Short mmCIF file of C-alpha atoms (C1' of nucleotides) in Angstrom, two decimals:
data_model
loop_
_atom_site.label_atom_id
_atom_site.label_comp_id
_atom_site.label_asym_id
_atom_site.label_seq_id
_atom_site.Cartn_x
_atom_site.Cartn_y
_atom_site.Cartn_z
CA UNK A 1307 0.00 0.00 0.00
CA UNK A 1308 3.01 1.66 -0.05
CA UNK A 1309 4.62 4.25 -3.01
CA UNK A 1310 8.23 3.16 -3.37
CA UNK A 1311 7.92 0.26 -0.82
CA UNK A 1312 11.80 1.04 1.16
CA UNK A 1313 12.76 4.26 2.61
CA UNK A 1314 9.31 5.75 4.53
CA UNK A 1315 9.07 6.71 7.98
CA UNK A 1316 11.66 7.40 10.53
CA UNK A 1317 15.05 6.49 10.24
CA UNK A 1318 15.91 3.61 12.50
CA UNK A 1319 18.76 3.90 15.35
CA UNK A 1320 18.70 0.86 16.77
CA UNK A 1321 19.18 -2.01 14.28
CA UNK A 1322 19.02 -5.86 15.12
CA UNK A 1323 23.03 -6.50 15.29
CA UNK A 1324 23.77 -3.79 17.67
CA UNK A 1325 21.42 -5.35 20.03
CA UNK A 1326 23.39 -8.24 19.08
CA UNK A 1327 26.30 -7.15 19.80
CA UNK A 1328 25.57 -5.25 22.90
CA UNK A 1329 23.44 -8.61 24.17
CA UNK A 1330 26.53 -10.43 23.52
CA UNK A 1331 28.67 -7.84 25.38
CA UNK A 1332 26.59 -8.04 28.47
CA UNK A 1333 26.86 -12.01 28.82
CA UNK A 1334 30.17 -11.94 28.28
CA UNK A 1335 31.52 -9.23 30.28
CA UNK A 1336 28.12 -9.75 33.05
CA UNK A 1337 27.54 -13.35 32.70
CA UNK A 1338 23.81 -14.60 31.31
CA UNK A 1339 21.95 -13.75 34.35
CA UNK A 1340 22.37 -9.95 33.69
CA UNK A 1341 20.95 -9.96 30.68
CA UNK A 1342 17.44 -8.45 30.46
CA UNK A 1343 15.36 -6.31 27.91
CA UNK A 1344 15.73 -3.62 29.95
CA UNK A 1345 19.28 -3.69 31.14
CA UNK A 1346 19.89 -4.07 27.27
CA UNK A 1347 17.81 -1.15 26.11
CA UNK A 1348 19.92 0.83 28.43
CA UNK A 1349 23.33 -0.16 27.08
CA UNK A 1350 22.12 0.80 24.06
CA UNK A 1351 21.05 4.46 25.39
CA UNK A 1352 16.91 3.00 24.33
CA UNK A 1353 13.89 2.02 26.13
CA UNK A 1354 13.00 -1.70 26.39
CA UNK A 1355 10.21 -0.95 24.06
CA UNK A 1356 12.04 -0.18 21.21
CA UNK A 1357 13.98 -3.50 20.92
CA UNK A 1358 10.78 -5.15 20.38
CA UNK A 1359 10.79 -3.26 16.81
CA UNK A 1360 13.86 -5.57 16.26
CA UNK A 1361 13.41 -9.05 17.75
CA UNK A 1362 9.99 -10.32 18.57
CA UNK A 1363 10.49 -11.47 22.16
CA UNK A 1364 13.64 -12.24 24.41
CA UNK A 1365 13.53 -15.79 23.83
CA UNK A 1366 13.95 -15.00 19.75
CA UNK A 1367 17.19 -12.51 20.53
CA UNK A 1368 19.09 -15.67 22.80
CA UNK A 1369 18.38 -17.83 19.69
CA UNK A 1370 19.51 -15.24 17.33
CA UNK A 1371 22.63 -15.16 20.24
CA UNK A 1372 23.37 -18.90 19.86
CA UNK A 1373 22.57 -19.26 16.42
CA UNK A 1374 25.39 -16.05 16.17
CA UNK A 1375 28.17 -18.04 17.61
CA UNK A 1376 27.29 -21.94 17.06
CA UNK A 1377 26.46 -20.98 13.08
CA UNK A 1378 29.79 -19.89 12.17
CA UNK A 1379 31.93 -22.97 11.51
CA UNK A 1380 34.54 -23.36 14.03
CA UNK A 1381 37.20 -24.15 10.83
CA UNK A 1382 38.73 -27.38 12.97
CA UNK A 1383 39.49 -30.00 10.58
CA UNK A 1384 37.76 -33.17 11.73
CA UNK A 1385 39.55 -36.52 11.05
CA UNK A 1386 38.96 -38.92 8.19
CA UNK A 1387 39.11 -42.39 10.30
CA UNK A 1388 35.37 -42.67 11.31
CA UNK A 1389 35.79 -43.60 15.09
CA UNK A 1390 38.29 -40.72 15.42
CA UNK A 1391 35.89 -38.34 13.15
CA UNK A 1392 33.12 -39.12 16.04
CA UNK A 1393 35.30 -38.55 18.80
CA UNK A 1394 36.48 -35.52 17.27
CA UNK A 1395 33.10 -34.08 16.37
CA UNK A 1396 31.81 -34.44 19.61
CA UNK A 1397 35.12 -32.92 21.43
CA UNK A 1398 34.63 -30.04 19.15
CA UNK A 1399 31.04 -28.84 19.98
CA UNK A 1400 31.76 -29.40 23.59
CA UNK A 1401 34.10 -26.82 22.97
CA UNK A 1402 32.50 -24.80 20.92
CA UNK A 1403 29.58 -24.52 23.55
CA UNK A 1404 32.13 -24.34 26.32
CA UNK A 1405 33.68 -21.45 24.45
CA UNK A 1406 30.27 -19.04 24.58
CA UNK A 1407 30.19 -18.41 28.48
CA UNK A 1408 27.01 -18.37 27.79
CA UNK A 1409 25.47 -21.48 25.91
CA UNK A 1410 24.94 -23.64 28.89
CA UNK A 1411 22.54 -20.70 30.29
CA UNK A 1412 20.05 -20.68 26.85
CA UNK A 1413 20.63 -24.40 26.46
CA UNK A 1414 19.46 -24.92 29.76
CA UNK A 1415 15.82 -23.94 29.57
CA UNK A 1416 15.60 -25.74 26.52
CA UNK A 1417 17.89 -28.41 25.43
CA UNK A 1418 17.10 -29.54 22.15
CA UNK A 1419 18.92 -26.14 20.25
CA UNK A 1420 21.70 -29.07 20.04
CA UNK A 1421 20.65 -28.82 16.59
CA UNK A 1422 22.33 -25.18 15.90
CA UNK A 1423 25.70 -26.81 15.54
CA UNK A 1424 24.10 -29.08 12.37
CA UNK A 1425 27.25 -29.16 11.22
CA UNK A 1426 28.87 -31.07 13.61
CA UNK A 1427 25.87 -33.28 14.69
CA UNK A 1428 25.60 -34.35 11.12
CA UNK A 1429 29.28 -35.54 11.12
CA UNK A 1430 28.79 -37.15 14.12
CA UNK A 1431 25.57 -39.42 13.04
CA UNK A 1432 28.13 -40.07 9.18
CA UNK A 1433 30.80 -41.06 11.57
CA UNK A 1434 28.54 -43.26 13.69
CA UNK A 1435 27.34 -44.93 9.81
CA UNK A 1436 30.81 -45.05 8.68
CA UNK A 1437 31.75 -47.08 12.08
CA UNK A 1438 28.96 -49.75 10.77
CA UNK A 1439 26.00 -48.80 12.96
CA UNK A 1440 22.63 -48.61 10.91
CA UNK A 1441 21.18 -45.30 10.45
CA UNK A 1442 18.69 -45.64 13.92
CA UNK A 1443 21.55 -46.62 15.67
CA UNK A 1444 23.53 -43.63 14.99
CA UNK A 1445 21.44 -41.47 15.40
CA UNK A 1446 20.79 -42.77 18.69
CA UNK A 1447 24.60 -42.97 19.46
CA UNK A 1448 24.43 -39.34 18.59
CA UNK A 1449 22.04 -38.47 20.74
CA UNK A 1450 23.88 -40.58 23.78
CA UNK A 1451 27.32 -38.45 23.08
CA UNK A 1452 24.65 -35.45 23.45
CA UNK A 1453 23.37 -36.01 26.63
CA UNK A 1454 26.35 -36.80 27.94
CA UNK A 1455 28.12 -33.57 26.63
CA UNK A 1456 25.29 -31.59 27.77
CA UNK A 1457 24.85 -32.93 31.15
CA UNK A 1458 29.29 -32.24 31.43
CA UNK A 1459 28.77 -29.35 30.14
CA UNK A 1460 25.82 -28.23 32.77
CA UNK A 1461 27.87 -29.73 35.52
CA UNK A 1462 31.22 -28.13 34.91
CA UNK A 1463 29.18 -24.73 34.53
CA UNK A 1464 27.85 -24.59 37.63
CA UNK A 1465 30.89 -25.56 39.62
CA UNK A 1466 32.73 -22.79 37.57
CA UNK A 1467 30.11 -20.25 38.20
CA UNK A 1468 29.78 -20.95 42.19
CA UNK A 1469 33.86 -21.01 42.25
CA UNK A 1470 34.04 -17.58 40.81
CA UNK A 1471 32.34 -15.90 43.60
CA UNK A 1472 34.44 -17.76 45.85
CA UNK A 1473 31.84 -20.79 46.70
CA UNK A 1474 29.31 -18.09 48.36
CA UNK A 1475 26.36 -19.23 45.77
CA UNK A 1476 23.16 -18.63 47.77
CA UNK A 1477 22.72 -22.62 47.01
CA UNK A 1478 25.90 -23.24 48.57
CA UNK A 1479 25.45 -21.46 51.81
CA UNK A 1480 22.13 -22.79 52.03
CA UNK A 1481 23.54 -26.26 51.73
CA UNK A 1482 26.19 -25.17 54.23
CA UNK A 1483 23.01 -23.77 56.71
CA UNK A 1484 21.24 -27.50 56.64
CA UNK A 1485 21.32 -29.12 60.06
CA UNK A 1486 23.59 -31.83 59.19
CA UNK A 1487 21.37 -34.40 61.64
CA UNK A 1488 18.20 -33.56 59.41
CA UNK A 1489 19.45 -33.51 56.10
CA UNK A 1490 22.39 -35.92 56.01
CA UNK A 1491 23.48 -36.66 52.63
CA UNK A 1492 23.48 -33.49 51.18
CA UNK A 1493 25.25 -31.87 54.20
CA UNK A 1494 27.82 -34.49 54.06
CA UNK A 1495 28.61 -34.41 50.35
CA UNK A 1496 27.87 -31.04 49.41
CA UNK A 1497 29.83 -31.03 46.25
CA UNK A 1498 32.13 -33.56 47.10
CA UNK A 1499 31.45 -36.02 44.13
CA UNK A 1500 31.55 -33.58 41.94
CA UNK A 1501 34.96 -32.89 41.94
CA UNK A 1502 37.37 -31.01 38.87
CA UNK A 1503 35.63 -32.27 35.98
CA UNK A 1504 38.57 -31.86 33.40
CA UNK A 1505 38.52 -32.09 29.85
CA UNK A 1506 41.03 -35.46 29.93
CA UNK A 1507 37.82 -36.46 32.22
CA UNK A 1508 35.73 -35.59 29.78
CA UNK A 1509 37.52 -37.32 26.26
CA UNK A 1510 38.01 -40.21 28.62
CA UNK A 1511 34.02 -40.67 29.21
CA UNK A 1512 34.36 -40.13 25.89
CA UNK A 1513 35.71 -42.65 24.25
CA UNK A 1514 34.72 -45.25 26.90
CA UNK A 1515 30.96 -44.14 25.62
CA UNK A 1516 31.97 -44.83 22.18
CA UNK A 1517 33.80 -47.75 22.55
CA UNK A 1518 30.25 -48.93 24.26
CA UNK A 1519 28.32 -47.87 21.10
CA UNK A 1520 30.27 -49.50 18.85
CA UNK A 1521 31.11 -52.78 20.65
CA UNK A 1522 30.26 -55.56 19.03
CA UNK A 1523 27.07 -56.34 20.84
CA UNK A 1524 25.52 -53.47 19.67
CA UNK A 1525 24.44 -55.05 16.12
CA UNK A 1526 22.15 -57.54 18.30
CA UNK A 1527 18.30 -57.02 18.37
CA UNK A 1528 17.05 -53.87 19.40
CA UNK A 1529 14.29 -55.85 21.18
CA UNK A 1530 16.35 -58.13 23.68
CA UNK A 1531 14.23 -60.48 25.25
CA UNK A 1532 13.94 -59.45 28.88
CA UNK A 1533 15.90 -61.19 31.62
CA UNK A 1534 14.22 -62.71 34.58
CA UNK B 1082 18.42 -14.24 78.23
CA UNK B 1083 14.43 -15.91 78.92
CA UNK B 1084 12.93 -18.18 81.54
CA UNK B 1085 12.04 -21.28 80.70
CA UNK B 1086 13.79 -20.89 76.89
CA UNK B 1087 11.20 -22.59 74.96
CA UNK B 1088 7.51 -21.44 74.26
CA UNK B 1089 8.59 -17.70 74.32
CA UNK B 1090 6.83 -15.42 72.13
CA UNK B 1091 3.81 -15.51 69.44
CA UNK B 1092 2.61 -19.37 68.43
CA UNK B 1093 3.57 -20.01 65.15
CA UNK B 1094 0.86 -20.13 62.22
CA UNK B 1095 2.85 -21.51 59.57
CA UNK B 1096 5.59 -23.86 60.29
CA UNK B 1097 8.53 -25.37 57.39
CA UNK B 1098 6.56 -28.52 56.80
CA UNK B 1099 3.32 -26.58 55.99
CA UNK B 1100 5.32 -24.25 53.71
CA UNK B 1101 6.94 -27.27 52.05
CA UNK B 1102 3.59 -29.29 51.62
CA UNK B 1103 2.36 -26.15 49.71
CA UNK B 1104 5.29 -25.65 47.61
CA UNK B 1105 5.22 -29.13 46.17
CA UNK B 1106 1.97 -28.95 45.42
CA UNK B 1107 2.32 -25.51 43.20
CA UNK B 1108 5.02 -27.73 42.03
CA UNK B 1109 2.79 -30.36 41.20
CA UNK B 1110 -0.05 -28.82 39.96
CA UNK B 1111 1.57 -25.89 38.42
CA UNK B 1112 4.55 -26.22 37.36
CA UNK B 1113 8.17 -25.09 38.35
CA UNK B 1114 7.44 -21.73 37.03
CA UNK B 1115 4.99 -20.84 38.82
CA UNK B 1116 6.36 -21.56 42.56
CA UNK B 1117 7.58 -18.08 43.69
CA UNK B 1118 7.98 -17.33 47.57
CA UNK B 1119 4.63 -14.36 46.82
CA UNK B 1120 2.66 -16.91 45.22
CA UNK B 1121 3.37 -19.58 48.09
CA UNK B 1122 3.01 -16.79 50.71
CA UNK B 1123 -0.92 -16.30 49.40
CA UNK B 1124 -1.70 -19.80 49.02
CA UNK B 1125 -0.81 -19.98 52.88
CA UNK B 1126 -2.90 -16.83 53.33
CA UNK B 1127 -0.06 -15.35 54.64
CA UNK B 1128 3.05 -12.59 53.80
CA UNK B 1129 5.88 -13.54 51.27
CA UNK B 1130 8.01 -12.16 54.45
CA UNK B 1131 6.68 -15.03 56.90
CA UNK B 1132 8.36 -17.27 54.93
CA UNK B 1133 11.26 -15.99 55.84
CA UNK B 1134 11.30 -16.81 58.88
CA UNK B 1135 11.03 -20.54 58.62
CA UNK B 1136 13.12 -20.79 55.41
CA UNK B 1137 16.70 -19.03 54.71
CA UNK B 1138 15.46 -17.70 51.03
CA UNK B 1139 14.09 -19.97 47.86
CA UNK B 1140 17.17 -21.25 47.42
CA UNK B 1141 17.34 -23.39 50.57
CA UNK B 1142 13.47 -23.69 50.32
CA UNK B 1143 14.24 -25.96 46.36
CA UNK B 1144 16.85 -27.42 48.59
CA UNK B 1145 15.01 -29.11 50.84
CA UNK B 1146 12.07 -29.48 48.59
CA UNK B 1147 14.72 -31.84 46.77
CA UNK B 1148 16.19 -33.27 49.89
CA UNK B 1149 12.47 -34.58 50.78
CA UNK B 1150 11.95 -36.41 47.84
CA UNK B 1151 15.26 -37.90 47.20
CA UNK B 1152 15.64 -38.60 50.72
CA UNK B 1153 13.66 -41.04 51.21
CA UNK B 1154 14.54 -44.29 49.76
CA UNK B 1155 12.68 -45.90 46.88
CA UNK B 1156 12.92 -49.19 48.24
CA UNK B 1157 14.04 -50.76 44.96
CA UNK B 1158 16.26 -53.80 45.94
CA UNK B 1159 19.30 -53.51 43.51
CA UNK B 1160 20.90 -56.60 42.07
CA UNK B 1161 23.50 -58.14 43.56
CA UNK B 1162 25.57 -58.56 39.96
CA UNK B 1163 28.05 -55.92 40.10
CA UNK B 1164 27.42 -54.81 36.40
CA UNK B 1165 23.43 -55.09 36.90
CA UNK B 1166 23.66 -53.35 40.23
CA UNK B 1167 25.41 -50.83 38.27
CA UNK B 1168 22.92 -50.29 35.89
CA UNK B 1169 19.76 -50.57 37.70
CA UNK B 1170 21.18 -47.77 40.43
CA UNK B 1171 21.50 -45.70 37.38
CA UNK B 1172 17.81 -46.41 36.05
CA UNK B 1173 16.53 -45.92 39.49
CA UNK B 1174 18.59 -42.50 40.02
CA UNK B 1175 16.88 -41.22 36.28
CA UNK B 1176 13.85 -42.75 37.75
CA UNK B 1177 13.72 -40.87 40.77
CA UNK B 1178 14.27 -37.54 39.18
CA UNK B 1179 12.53 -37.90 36.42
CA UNK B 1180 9.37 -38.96 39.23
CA UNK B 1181 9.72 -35.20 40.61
CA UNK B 1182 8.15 -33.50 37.70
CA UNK B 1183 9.98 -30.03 39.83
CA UNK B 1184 13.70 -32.10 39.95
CA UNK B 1185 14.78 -30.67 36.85
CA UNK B 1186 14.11 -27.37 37.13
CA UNK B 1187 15.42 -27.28 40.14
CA UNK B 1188 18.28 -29.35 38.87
CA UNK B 1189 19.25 -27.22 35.78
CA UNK B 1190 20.58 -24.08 37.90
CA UNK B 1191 23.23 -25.81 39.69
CA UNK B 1192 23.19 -29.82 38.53
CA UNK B 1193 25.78 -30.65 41.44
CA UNK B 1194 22.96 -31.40 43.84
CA UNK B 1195 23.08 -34.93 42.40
CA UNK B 1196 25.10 -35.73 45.72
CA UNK B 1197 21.82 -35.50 47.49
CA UNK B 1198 20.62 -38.97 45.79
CA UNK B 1199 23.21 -40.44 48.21
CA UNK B 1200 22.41 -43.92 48.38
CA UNK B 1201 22.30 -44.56 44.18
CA UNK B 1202 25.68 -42.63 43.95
CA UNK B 1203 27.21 -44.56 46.13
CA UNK B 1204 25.69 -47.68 45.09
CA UNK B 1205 27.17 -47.34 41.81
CA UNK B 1206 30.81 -46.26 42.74
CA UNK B 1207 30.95 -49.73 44.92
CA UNK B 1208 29.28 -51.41 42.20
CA UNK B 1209 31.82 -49.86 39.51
CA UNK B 1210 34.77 -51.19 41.96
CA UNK B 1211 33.24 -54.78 42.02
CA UNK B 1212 33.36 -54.90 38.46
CA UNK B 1213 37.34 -53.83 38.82
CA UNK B 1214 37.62 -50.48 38.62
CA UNK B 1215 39.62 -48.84 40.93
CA UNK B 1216 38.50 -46.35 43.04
CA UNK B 1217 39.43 -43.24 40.91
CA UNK B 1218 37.80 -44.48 37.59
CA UNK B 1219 35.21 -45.97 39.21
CA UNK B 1220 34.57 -42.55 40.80
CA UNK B 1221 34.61 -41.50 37.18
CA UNK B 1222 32.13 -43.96 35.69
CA UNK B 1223 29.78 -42.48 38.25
CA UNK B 1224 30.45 -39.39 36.66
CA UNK B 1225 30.06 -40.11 32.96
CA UNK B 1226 27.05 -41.94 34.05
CA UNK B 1227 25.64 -39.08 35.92
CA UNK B 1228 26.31 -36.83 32.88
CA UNK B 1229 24.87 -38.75 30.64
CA UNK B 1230 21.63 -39.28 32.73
CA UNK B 1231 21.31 -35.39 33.53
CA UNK B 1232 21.52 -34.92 30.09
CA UNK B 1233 19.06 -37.24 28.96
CA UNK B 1234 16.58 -36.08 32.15
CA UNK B 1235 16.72 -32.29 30.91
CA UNK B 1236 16.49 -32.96 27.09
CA UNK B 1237 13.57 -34.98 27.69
CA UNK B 1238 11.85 -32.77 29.95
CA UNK B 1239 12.15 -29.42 27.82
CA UNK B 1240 10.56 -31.83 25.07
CA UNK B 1241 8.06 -32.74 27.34
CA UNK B 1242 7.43 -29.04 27.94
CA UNK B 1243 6.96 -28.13 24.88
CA UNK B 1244 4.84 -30.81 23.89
CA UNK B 1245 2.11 -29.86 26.98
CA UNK B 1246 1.41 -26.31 25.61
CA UNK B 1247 0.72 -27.97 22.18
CA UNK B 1248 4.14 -26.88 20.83
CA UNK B 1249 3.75 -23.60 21.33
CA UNK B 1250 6.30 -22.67 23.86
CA UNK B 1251 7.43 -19.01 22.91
CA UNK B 1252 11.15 -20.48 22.23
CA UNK B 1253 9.22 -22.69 19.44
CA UNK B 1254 7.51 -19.94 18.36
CA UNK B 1255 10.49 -17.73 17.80
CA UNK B 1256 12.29 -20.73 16.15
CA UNK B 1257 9.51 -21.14 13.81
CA UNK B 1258 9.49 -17.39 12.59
CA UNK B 1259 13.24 -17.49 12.11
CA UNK B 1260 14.08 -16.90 8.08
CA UNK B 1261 15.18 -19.96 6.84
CA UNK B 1262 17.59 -18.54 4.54
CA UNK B 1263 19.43 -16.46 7.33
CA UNK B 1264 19.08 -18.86 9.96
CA UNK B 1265 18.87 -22.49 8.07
CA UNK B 1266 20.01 -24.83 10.42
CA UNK B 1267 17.98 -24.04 13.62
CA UNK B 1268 15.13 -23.49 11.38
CA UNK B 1269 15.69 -27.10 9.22
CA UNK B 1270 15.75 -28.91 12.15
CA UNK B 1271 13.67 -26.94 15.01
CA UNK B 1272 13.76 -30.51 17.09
CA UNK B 1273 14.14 -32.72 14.24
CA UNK B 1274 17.10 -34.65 15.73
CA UNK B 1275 15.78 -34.73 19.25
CA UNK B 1276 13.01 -37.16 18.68
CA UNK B 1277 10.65 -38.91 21.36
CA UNK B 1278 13.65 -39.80 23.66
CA UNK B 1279 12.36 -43.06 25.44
CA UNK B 1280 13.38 -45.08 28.34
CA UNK B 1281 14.48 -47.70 26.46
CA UNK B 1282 16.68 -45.38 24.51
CA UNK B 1283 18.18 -44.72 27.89
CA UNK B 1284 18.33 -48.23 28.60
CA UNK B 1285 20.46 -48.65 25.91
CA UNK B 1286 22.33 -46.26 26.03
CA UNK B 1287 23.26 -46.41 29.85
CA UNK B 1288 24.34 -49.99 28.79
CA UNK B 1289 26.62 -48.86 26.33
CA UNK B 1290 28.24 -46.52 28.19
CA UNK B 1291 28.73 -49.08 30.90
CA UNK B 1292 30.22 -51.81 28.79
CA UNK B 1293 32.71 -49.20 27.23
CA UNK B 1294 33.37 -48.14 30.73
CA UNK B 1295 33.59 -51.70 31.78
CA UNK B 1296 35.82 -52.75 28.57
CA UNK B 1297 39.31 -54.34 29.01
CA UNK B 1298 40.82 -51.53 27.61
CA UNK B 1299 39.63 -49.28 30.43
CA UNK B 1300 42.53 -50.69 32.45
CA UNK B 1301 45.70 -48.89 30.28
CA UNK B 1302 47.29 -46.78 32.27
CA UNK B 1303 45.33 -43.01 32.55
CA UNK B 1304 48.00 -41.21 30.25
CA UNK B 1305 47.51 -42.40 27.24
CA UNK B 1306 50.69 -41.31 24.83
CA UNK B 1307 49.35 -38.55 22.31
CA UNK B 1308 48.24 -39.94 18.72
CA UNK B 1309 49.97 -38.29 15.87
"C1'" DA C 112 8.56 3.01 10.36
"C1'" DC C 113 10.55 3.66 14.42
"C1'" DC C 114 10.58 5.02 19.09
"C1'" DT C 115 8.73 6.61 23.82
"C1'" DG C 116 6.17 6.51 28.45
"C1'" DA C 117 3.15 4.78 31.28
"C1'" DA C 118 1.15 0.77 32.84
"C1'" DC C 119 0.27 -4.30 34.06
"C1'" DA C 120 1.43 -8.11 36.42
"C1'" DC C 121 4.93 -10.03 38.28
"C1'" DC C 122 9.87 -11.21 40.91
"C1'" DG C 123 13.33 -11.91 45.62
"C1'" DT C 124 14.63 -9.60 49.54
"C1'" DT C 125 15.38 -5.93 53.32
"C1'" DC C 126 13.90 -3.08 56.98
"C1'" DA C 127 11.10 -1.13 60.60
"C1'" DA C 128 7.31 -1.92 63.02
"C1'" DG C 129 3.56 -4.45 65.32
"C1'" DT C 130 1.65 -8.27 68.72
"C1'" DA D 443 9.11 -15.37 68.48
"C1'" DC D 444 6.42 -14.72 64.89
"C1'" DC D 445 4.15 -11.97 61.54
"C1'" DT D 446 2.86 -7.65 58.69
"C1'" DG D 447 3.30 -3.59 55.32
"C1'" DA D 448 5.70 -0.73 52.84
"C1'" DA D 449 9.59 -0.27 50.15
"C1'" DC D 450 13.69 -1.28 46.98
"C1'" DA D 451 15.36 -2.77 42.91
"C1'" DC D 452 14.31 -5.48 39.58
"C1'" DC D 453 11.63 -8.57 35.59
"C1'" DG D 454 8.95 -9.38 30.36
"C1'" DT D 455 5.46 -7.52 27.76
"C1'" DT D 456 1.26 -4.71 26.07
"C1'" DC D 457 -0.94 -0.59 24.65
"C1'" DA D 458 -1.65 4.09 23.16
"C1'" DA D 459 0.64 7.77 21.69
"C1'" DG D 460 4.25 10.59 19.50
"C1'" DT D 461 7.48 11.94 15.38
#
DNA sequence: ACCTGAACACCGTTCAAGT
DNA sequence: ACCTGAACACCGTTCAAGT
C-alpha cells in the first residue's frame, strides 16, 4: 500500500546486530543472568520498548545469540578415520559450547537447540554410519554423546560459576546452613562427588561411551528379550 | 536471656513442613514456574516475608524441597551382579528424578545437587569397583554416568514441555518465525534430531556406556601417549 | 517506520514496626 | 518469636501515543 515500498518513515537507530552485539557484550563481560530487555535497552542508550521493533520477544534474541556463535563454523578440521571423526566431532562442539560463556545458560531452559551446531551433529551421526552402525543406531549414538556432553557441560558450569564468587552461591550457603542431623546426605557431600571435571575427564568418558556404542554387541536385536 | 527458653513469644501459624507441603503442590499442579515465595506466601494466606522466617530464602526452600523427595529411599532392591547393580542404580537415580516432575528445574541451575541422591551414587561407585575399577575411575564412571543421565533427564523434559502447551512454547515460536535462509540450520531442524527420547533409549544407552566403561581396555594406564 | 512513556502483572529480599 | 506492610530494585510484555 506503499509508493516506493523502502525508505518511509523514521530512520531507525537501533538495528538488530547492535542489540546483538551489545546482548553479547553483556553475557560476556556480566555473565547470562544480567541480561534483560531492559538492562539491554539501556546499554544501548533506548527504552525496552524499542527493541521489540527488532526481535519479537527475548527468547527470539538468545536464539539469534546462539545461532550467532554456534552458526559460524569453528574451521577445525575433523579426522577422516570414522571412530576418530566421532570422537572428534563431539570434542569439538563441547568446545564450541564451552567457548560461549554463555550457551549452557540458553541451552538450559531448553535443550534440544543441540541442533544449531548441524554441522557437527551431522558428522557425528556419518561417523557413527561409517563405524557400521545402521542409520537408527547412529542417530541414537548421537544423541547418547549429546546427553552426555550436555549434562558435562551443565555440571562443569555450575561448579565454575559458584567457584568464581568464591563458593558463596546462595545454594551453597544454604547447603552449608542445613542441620547436618536432618538432612544428612546433602550436608555431608555437598559437592564432594563432583569434583574437577577436566577435559582429559571428559575425552576419557568419551571414548569409553563410544567404545560402548560400537562394541560388538551393539548389532544384536534392538528388542532383547527381557531377563528374569 | 528468657525463663524457661522454649515457648517464648507468638505461636507459630505456619511452620517449614506446611510451607513445604504447599510448595510441592504448586510444584505439582503448576509447574516449576509458577512456585515463587509471593505466590506460596498467598496460598498460605499469609506474607511472602513469613516465609522468611522458617526458610533461609528460595534457594534453601528448592533445597530441601529436593532433599524430601530424594531422601527417602525408593525401596528398589538392587541386584546383587556388580554390572546389573550398576545399571539398575543408574535407572533408578533417572527414575527418581525424572518422578519429581519439579527435579529438573530445580536441577538445571546448579546440577551438582546430584550428591543429594546419596544412596544410588554410592551404590554405583561400589558397584563400579566390584566390576574392577579402581577407586578413581570408578569414581569417574559415576560421573560419565551421571552426565549422561542429567543430560538425557533435561532434554527430555524441555521436550516434554513443549509438547504440553501444544508446541507452542514461545522459544518454538520464535524458532519457527526465524528466516530460513538467514538462519537455516535451527530453522531445518527446530527438534528434528531430538526425537521422542524413550526409556528404552536410555536403557540402551546407559548400557553402552557401561560396557565401554567396563571394557578391558579401560585398564591402560590413565596417560595415554598422544596420537599423531 | 521507528521510538517513547506509562502501565500491568509479576519477581526476591530488606527493613522497621507491630503483637 | 512470629508476623505484617511498605519499600527497593528489579523482571517481560502490552498498549496508546508521539514523530
Amino acid at each position: 500500500m506503499e509508493p516506493g515500498g523502502t525508505r518511509a518513515g523514521r530512520p531507525p537507530r537501533l538495528s538488530r546486530e547492535a542489540i546483538l552485539r551489545s546482548a553479547e557484550r553483556i553475557l560476556l563481560e556480566e555473565g547470562a543472568e544480567h541480561l534483560s530487555m531492559r538492562r539491554l535497552a539501556k546499554e544501548l542508550r533506548s527504552t525496552p520498548m524499542a527493541l521489540y521493533h527488532h526481535v519479537r520477544n527475548k527468547d527470539e534474541l538468545l536464539l539469534l545469540l546462539l545461532e550467532m556463535h554456534t552458526g559460524e563454523p569453528d574451521g577445525t578440521e575433523l579426522p577422516r578415520e570414522p571412530r576418530e571423526r566421532l570422537l572428534a566431532a563431539a570434542r569439538s562442539l563441547r568446545e564450541t559450547l564451552a567457548n560461549s560463556p554463555w550457551a549452557a545458560a540458553v541451552l538450559a531452559p531448553d535443550a534440544r537447540v543441540s541442533a544449531s551446531t548441524g554441522r557437527l551433529v551431522t558428522a557425528m551421526v556419518d561417523a557413527a554410519v561409517a563405524c557400521g552402525l545402521d542409520r537408527e543406531r547412529a542417530v541414537h549414538a548421537y544423541r547418547v554423546i549429546w546427553h552426555y556432553t550436555l549434562g558435562e557441560l551443565l555440571v562443569r558450569r555450575s561448579r565454575e560459576r559458584a567457584r568464581r564468587q568464591d563458593g558463596d552461591t546462595p545454594w551453597e550457603r544454604a547447603v552449608r546452613s542445613l542441620d547436618p542431623d536432618v538432612h544428612p546426605v546433602l550436608a555431608r557431600c555437598g559437592g564432594r562427588l563432583a569434583e574437577d571435571a577436566t577435559t582429559s575427564d571428559y575425552r576419557r568418558g568419551l571414548e569409553a561411551i563410544v567404545d560402548g556404542l560400537l562394541r560388538p554387541g551393539a548389532a544384536r536385536p534392538l528388542l532383547a528379550p527381557p531377563r528374569d
